[in-house]
Short mmCIF file of C-alpha atoms in Angstrom, two decimals:
data_model
loop_
_atom_site.label_atom_id
_atom_site.label_comp_id
_atom_site.label_asym_id
_atom_site.label_seq_id
_atom_site.Cartn_x
_atom_site.Cartn_y
_atom_site.Cartn_z
CA UNK A 1 94.04 120.73 84.55
CA UNK A 2 93.72 120.08 80.74
CA UNK A 3 92.51 117.02 79.00
CA UNK A 4 93.09 116.45 75.56
CA UNK A 5 91.09 113.81 73.73
CA UNK A 6 91.89 112.23 70.59
CA UNK A 7 91.63 109.25 68.20
CA UNK A 8 88.30 110.11 66.63
CA UNK A 9 87.33 109.55 63.14
CA UNK A 10 85.28 108.15 60.42
CA UNK A 11 84.61 104.40 60.65
CA UNK A 12 82.23 102.03 59.09
CA UNK A 13 79.55 100.03 61.34
CA UNK A 14 81.15 97.11 62.95
CA UNK A 15 84.55 98.82 63.22
CA UNK A 16 86.81 99.70 66.02
CA UNK A 17 88.31 103.09 67.36
CA UNK A 18 90.50 103.84 70.28
CA UNK A 19 90.13 107.15 71.99
CA UNK A 20 92.99 108.56 74.08
CA UNK A 21 92.55 111.24 76.82
CA UNK A 22 95.62 113.00 78.03
CA UNK A 23 95.85 114.92 81.14
CA UNK A 24 98.12 117.83 81.82
CA UNK A 25 98.40 120.35 84.46
CA UNK A 26 100.81 120.99 87.24
CA UNK A 27 100.77 118.33 89.89
CA UNK A 28 97.85 116.94 88.35
CA UNK A 29 97.48 113.20 88.36
CA UNK A 30 94.73 111.00 86.94
CA UNK A 31 95.57 108.32 89.60
CA UNK A 32 93.87 110.44 92.11
CA UNK A 33 90.49 110.67 90.40
CA UNK A 34 87.91 108.67 88.73
CA UNK A 35 87.65 109.61 85.15
CA UNK A 36 84.91 109.20 82.69
CA UNK A 37 83.89 109.38 79.03
CA UNK A 38 81.06 111.11 77.85
CA UNK A 39 79.27 111.63 74.31
CA UNK A 40 77.09 114.23 72.78
CA UNK A 41 75.18 113.83 69.45
CA UNK A 42 73.77 116.57 67.65
CA UNK A 43 70.64 117.83 69.38
CA UNK A 44 71.07 115.82 72.18
CA UNK A 45 72.09 116.22 75.74
CA UNK A 46 75.48 115.07 76.74
CA UNK A 47 75.53 111.20 78.04
CA UNK A 48 77.68 109.39 80.10
CA UNK A 49 79.44 106.51 78.49
CA UNK A 50 82.01 104.88 80.43
CA UNK A 51 83.97 105.60 83.79
CA UNK A 52 86.61 104.28 86.07
CA UNK A 53 87.55 104.55 89.66
CA UNK A 54 91.14 105.72 90.76
CA UNK A 55 92.03 103.20 93.22
CA UNK A 56 90.69 99.81 92.21
CA UNK A 57 89.99 100.48 88.27
CA UNK A 58 86.45 99.56 88.81
CA UNK A 59 84.42 100.31 85.85
CA UNK A 60 81.02 101.55 84.62
CA UNK A 61 79.48 101.55 81.45
CA UNK A 62 76.11 102.99 80.14
CA UNK A 63 73.57 100.02 78.98
CA UNK A 64 74.11 101.22 75.15
CA UNK A 65 77.83 100.38 75.06
CA UNK A 66 78.11 97.68 77.67
CA UNK A 67 79.93 94.72 76.10
CA UNK A 68 81.34 96.90 73.11
CA UNK A 69 83.39 99.46 74.69
CA UNK A 70 86.35 99.23 77.41
CA UNK A 71 87.47 102.22 79.41
CA UNK A 72 91.11 101.76 80.71
CA UNK A 73 93.91 104.08 82.38
CA UNK A 74 97.54 104.40 82.33
CA UNK A 75 98.59 106.38 85.15
CA UNK A 76 102.15 106.46 84.29
CA UNK A 77 101.30 108.24 81.15
CA UNK A 78 98.34 110.25 82.88
CA UNK A 79 96.15 108.98 80.17
CA UNK A 80 92.62 107.36 79.75
CA UNK A 81 91.52 105.09 77.15
CA UNK A 82 88.03 104.41 75.48
CA UNK A 83 88.24 101.21 73.26
CA UNK A 84 85.43 101.12 71.24
CA UNK A 85 84.41 97.97 69.18
CA UNK A 86 81.55 96.82 67.16
CA UNK A 87 80.70 100.52 66.56
CA UNK A 88 77.02 101.44 65.37
CA UNK A 89 75.67 104.32 63.72
CA UNK A 90 74.00 105.62 66.80
CA UNK A 91 77.48 105.86 68.35
CA UNK A 92 78.02 108.81 66.19
CA UNK A 93 78.98 111.66 68.63
CA UNK A 94 81.64 114.13 69.74
CA UNK A 95 83.24 112.25 72.64
CA UNK A 96 84.63 113.98 75.86
CA UNK A 97 86.79 112.98 78.80
CA UNK A 98 86.35 114.72 82.08
CA UNK A 99 87.32 114.45 85.80
CA UNK A 100 84.89 113.39 88.61
CA UNK A 101 84.81 116.25 91.19
CA UNK A 102 84.49 113.73 94.29
CA UNK A 103 86.37 110.43 94.42
CA UNK A 104 84.77 109.69 97.41
CA UNK A 105 81.49 108.39 95.76
CA UNK A 106 80.87 105.73 93.09
CA UNK A 107 81.35 106.56 89.24
CA UNK A 108 78.71 109.45 88.79
CA UNK A 109 76.77 109.48 85.54
CA UNK A 110 75.32 112.78 85.76
CA UNK A 111 77.66 115.34 83.88
CA UNK A 112 77.41 118.00 86.80
CA UNK A 113 79.55 115.61 88.68
CA UNK A 114 82.49 116.28 86.48
CA UNK A 115 84.90 118.99 85.81
CA UNK A 116 87.82 120.11 83.30
CA UNK A 117 86.16 118.98 79.99
CA UNK A 118 88.69 118.55 76.94
CA UNK A 119 87.49 119.91 73.82
CA UNK A 120 86.20 116.24 72.44
CA UNK A 121 86.81 114.21 69.57
CA UNK A 122 84.65 113.54 66.60
CA UNK A 123 83.47 109.89 66.17
CA UNK A 124 81.27 109.08 63.03
CA UNK A 125 80.01 105.63 62.28
CA UNK A 126 78.74 105.18 58.93
CA UNK A 127 76.18 102.59 57.86
#
């Protein structure tokens, strides 16, 4: 499976961006997997941002983005989205999407529980 993240860019603090993560691959459908968004700022470890379950679309967010970011999925388009509102300079990072390895457990926040990382998309928030 390949994941292509897009939609990043430069935005002022308080602005919005919507990231997309398009999945492709032979007989791969996001409808059968939990999907997650992570981010990594320079000099920092990769951190969980948001996740969504495969069956009931249950979502989970990092405390730092709760109430500002919204994860969603369109199974027909095999795409996961991350709507980011009220952006802050500390949201600046490369954002990645990934597939959770196990759909039998709740949304995981450990990046080791994920696979098929896309190439990432840069989000820069200016103050």
